[in-house]
Coordinates of C-alpha atoms in Angstrom, one line a residue:
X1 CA 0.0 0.0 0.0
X2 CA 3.1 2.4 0.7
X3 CA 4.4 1.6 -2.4
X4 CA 1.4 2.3 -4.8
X5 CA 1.5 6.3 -2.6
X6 CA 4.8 6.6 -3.2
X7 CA 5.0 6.3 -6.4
X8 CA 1.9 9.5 -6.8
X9 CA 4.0 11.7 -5.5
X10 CA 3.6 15.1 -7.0
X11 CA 4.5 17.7 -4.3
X12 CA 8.0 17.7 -3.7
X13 CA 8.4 19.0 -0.1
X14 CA 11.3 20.3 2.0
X15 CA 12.2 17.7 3.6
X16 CA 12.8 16.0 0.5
X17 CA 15.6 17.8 -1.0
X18 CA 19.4 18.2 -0.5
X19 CA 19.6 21.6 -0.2
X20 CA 23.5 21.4 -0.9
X21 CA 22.0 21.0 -4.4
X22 CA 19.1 22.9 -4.0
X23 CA 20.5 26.1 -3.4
X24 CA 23.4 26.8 -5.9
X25 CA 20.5 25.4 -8.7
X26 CA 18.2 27.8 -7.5
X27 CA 20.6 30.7 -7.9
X28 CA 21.4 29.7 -11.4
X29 CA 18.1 29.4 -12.6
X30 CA 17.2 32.5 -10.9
X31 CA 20.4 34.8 -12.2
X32 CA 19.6 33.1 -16.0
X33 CA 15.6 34.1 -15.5
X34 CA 16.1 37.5 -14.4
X35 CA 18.5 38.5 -17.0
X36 CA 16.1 37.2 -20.0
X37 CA 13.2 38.7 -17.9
X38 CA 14.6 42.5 -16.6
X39 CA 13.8 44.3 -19.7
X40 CA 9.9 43.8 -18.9
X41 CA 10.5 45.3 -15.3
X42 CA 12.3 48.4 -16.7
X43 CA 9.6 49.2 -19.1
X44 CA 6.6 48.1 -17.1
X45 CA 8.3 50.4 -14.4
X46 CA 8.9 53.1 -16.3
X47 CA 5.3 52.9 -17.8
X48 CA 3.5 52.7 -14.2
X49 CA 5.8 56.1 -13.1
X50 CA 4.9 58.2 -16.0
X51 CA 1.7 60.7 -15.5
X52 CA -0.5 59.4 -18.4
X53 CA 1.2 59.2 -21.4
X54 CA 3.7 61.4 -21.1
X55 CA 6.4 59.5 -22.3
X56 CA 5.4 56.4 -23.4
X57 CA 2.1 55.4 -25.6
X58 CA 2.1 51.6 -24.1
X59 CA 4.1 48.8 -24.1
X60 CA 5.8 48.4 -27.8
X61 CA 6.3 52.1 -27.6
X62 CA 8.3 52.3 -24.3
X63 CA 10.4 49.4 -26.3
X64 CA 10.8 51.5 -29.3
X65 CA 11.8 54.3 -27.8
X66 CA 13.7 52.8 -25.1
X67 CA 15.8 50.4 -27.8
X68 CA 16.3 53.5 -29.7
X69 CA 17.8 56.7 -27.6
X70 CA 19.5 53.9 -24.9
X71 CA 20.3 51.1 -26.9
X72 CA 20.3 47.7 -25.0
X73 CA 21.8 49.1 -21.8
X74 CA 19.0 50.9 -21.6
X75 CA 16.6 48.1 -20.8
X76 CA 18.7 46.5 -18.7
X77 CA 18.8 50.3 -16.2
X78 CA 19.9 48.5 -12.6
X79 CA 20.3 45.6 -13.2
X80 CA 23.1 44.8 -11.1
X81 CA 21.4 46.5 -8.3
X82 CA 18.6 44.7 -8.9
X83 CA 20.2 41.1 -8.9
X84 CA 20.2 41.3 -4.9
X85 CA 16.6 39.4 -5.6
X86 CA 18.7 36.4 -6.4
X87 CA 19.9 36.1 -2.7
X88 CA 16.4 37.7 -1.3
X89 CA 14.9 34.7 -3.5
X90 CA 17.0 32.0 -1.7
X91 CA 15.6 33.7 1.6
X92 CA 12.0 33.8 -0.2
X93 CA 12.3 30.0 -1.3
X94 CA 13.3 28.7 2.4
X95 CA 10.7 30.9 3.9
X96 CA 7.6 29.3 1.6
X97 CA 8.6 25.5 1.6
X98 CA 9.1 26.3 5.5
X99 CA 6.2 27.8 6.3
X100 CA 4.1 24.8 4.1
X101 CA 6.4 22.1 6.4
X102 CA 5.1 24.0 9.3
X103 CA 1.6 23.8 8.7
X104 CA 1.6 19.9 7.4
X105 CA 3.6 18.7 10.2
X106 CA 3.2 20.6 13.2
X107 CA -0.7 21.8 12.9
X108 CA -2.4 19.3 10.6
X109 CA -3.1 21.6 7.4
X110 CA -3.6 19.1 4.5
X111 CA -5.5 22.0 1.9
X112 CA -2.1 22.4 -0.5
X113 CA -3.9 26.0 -1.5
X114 CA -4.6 27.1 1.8
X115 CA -0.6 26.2 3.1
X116 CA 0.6 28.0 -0.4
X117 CA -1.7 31.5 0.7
X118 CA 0.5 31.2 3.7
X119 CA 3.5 30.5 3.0
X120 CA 3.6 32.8 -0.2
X121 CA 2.6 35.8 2.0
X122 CA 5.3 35.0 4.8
X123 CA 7.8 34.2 2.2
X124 CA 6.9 37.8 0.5
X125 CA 7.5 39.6 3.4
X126 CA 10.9 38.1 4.3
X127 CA 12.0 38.8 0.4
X128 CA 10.5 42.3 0.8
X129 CA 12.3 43.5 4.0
X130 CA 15.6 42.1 2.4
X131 CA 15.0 43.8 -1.3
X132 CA 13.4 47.2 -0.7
X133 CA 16.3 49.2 -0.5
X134 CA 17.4 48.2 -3.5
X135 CA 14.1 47.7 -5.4
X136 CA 14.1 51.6 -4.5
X137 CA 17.3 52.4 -5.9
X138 CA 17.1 50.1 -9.2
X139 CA 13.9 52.0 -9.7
X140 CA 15.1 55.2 -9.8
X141 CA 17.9 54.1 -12.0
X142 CA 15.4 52.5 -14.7
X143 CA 13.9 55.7 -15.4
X144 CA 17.1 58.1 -15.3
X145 CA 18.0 56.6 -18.9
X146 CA 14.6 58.5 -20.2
X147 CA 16.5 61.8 -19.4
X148 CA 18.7 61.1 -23.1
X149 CA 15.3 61.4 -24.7
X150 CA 14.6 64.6 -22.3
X151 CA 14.8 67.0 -25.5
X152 CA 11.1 68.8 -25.8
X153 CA 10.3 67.2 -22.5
X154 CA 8.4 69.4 -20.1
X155 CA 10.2 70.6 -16.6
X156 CA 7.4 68.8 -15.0
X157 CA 8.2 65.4 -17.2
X158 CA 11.3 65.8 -16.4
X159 CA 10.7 66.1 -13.0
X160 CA 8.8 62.6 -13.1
X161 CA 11.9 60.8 -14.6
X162 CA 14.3 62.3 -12.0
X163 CA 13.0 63.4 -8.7
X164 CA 16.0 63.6 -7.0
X165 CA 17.6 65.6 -9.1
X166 CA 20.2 63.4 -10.0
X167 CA 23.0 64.8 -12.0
X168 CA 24.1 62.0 -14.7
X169 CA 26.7 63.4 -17.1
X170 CA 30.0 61.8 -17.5
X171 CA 29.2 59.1 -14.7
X172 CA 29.3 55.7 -14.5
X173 CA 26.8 53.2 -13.3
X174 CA 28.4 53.2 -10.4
X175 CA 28.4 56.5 -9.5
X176 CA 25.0 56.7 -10.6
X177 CA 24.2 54.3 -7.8
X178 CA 26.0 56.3 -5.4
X179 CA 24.6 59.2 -6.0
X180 CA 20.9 58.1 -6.1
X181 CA 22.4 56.1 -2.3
X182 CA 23.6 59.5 -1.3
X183 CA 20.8 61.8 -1.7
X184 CA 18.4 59.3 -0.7
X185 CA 20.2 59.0 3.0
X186 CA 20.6 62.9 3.0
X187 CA 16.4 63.8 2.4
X188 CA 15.4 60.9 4.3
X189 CA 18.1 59.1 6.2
X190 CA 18.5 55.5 6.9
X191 CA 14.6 54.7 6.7
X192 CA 14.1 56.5 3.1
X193 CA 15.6 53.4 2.1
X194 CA 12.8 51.8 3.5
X195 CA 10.2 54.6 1.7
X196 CA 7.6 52.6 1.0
X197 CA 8.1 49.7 2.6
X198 CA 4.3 49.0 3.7
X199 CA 3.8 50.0 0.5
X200 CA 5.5 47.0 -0.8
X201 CA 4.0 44.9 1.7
X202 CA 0.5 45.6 0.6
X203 CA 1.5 45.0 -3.1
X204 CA 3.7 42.2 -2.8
X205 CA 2.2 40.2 0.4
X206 CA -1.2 39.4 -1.7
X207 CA 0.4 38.7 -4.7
X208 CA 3.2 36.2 -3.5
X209 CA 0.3 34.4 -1.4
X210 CA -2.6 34.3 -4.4
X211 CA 0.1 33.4 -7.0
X212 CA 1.0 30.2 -4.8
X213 CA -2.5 29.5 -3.5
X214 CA -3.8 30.0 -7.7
X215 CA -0.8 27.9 -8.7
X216 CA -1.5 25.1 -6.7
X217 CA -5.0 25.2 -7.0
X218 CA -4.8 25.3 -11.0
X219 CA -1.9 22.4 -11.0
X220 CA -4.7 20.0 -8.6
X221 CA -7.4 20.8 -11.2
X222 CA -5.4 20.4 -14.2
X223 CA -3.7 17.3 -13.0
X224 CA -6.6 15.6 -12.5
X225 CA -7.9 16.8 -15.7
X226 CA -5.1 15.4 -17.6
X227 CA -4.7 12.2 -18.9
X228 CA -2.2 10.0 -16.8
X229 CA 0.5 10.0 -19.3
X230 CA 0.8 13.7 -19.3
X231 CA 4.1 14.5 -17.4
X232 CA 3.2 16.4 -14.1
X233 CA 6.5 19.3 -14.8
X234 CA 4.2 20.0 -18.0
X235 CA 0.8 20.6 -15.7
X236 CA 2.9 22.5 -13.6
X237 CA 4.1 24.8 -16.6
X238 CA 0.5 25.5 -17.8
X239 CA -0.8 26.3 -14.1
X240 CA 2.1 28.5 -13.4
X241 CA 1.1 31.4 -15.9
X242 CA -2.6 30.6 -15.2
X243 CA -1.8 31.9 -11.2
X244 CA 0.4 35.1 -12.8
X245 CA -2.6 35.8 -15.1
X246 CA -4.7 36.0 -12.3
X247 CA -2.7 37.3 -9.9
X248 CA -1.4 40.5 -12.1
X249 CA -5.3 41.1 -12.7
X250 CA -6.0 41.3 -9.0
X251 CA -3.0 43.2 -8.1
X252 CA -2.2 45.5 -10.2
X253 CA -3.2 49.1 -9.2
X254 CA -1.1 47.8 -5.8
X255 CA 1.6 47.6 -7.6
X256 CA 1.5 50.9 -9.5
X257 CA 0.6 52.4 -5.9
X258 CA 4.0 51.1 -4.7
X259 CA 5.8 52.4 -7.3
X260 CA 4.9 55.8 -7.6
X261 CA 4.9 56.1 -3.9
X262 CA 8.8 55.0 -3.5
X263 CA 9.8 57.1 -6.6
X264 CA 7.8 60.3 -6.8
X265 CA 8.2 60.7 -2.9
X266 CA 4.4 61.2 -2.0
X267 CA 3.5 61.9 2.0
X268 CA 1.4 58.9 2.2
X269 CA 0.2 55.5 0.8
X270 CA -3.5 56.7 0.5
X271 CA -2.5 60.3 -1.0
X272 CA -0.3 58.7 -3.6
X273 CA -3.7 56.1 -4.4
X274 CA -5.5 59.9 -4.8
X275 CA -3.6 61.4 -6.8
X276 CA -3.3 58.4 -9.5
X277 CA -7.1 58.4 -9.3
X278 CA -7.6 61.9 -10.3
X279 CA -4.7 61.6 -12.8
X280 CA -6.0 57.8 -14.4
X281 CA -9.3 57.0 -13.1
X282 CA -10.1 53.2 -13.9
X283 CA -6.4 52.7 -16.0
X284 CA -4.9 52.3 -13.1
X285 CA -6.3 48.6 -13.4
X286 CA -4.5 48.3 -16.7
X287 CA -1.5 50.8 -17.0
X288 CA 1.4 48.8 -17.5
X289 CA -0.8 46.1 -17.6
X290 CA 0.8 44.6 -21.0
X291 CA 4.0 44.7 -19.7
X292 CA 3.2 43.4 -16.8
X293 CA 1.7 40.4 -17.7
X294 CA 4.3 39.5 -20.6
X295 CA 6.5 39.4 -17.3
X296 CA 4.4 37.5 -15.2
X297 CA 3.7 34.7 -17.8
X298 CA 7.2 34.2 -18.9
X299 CA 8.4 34.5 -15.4
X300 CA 6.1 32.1 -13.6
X301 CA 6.4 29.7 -17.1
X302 CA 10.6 30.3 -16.6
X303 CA 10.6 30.1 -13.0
X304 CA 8.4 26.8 -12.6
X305 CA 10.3 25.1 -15.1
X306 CA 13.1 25.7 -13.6
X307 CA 12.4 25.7 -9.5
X308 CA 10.1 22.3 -10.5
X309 CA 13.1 20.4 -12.1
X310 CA 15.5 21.4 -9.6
X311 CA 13.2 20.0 -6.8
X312 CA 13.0 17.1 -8.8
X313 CA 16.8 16.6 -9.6
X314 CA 17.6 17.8 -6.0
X315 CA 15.2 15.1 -4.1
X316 CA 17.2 12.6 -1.8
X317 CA 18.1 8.8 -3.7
X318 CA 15.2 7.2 -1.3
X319 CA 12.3 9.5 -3.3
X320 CA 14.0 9.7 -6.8
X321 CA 12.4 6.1 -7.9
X322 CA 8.8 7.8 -6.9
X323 CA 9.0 11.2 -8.1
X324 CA 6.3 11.8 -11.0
X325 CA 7.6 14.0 -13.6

């Protein structure tokens, strides 16, 4: 009888894996995700900053005009600030499968939706107190590159692109950063590199826990919809855009919220909702919308692909004969 339930297992959980394995993997495939995936994030960001269109007409536009006054560098604006996710997302990854060992083991939660809600929400709020202070600064250095396309933009535009003033001639990236990390600490001090931290709490904490809760509630209902000789890493691949469909949908104008809020400076949370409702009314349930969903398909199709066949390669000898792939 053991036998025949071993041999249906689907769910790889923690105490499965090697994590000698596990963890190096999951950097790779997470550094080789990201840098296929970052030119989505620098124009969905950009798009979700601007007033309007002020700059950009949508999504192929920003790439247009992006590709054209920047050249490649251009979409790929903070990149190596931004690549601190990778070691956030080994934080983020330890935190979910965790949390979901937690509530099978120690207090007898069997729903696999209900123990991915939690666990994505904890794990999003561990990756968020890590990233923010660099999500902050990679921000403002994705839309400094719109000031080479500055000429017949408005003072106010140019504002939008560059609150901090930030002088860019004749520096390098790294002085960039610097100077973005310098004038951040001198208006704010140490917590303006937390500036909108609750702000990427309330964006970040409902989407991490609905895109695990929808993913694993699409890859049950698919599974069992599919005929037995369709291979389990393929159901996973289809539910895995399904959940970042939906979850973009439901999220989005948090998202936008956060961004303006940590860029454009705003007093508060619900001021900086305000003043995107008098300025976009209902588009801010679609602006950056496009881009935003390109991202999250390819990313959650990229990432479950990858994080699923590491589990699966990374699973102690005793499971490997039992493991459905």
């Amino acid at each position: 009888m053991e036998e025949v339930e071993m041999k249906q297992i689907t769910d790889i959980e923690w105490s499965m894996m090697d994590k000698k394995k596990f963890f190096p993997l999951s950097m790779i495939s997470t550094f080789s995700i990201r840098c296929f995936l970052y030119p989505f994030t620098v124009i969905k960001t950009r798009i979700q900053i601007q007033k309007q269109k002020t700059v950009y007409n949508g999504t192929y536009d920003a790439f247009r005009k992006t590709f054209r006054t920047e050249g490649l560098s251009g979409l790929y604006k903070g990149f190596w600030v931004n690549t601190i996710q990778i070691a956030s997302g080994l934080f983020y990854v330890t935190t979910y499968e965790s949390v979901r060992h937690v509530l099978a083991v120690d207090m007898g939660v069997k729903n696999g939706a209900v123990k991915s809600l939690v666990g994505g929400g904890m794990a999003s709020v561990v990756g968020q107190t890590i990233i923010v202070p660099f999500d902050i600064i990679s921000q403002h250095m994705m839309i400094l590159g719109q000031l080479r396309s500055a000429r017949g933009m408005t003072h106010q535009v140019a504002h939008l692109v560059n609150p901090l003033n930030i002088n860019c001639q004749s520096k390098t990236k790294f002085d960039i950063f610097l100077s973005i990390s310098r004038e951040i600490y001198r208006l704010d001090g140490f917590r303006g590199f937390y500036r909108g931290y609750c702000a990427s709490l309330g964006a970040y904490v409902p989407n991490g826990a609905l895109w695990w809760s929808f993913y694993q509630f699409f890859s049950d209902e698919l599974g069992s919809l599919a005929p037995i000789w369709v291979p389990e890493l393929v159901v996973r691949c289809f539910a895995a855009p399904l959940s970042g469909v939906t979850s973009s949908l439901l999220t989005n104008p948090l998202d936008i919220v956060r961004a303006r809020f940590q860029v454009h400076r705003y007093n508060s949370y619900f001021g900086t909702f305000f003043v995107l409702w008098q300025e976009e009314r209902f588009g801010i349930f679609t602006k950056g919308l496009s881009a935003r969903l390109v991202q999250s398909i390819t990313f959650s199709f990229c990432g479950i692909l990858g994080y699923e066949t590491i589990k699966r390669l990374c699973v102690y000898e005793e499971y490997k004969h039992h493991i459905r792939w």
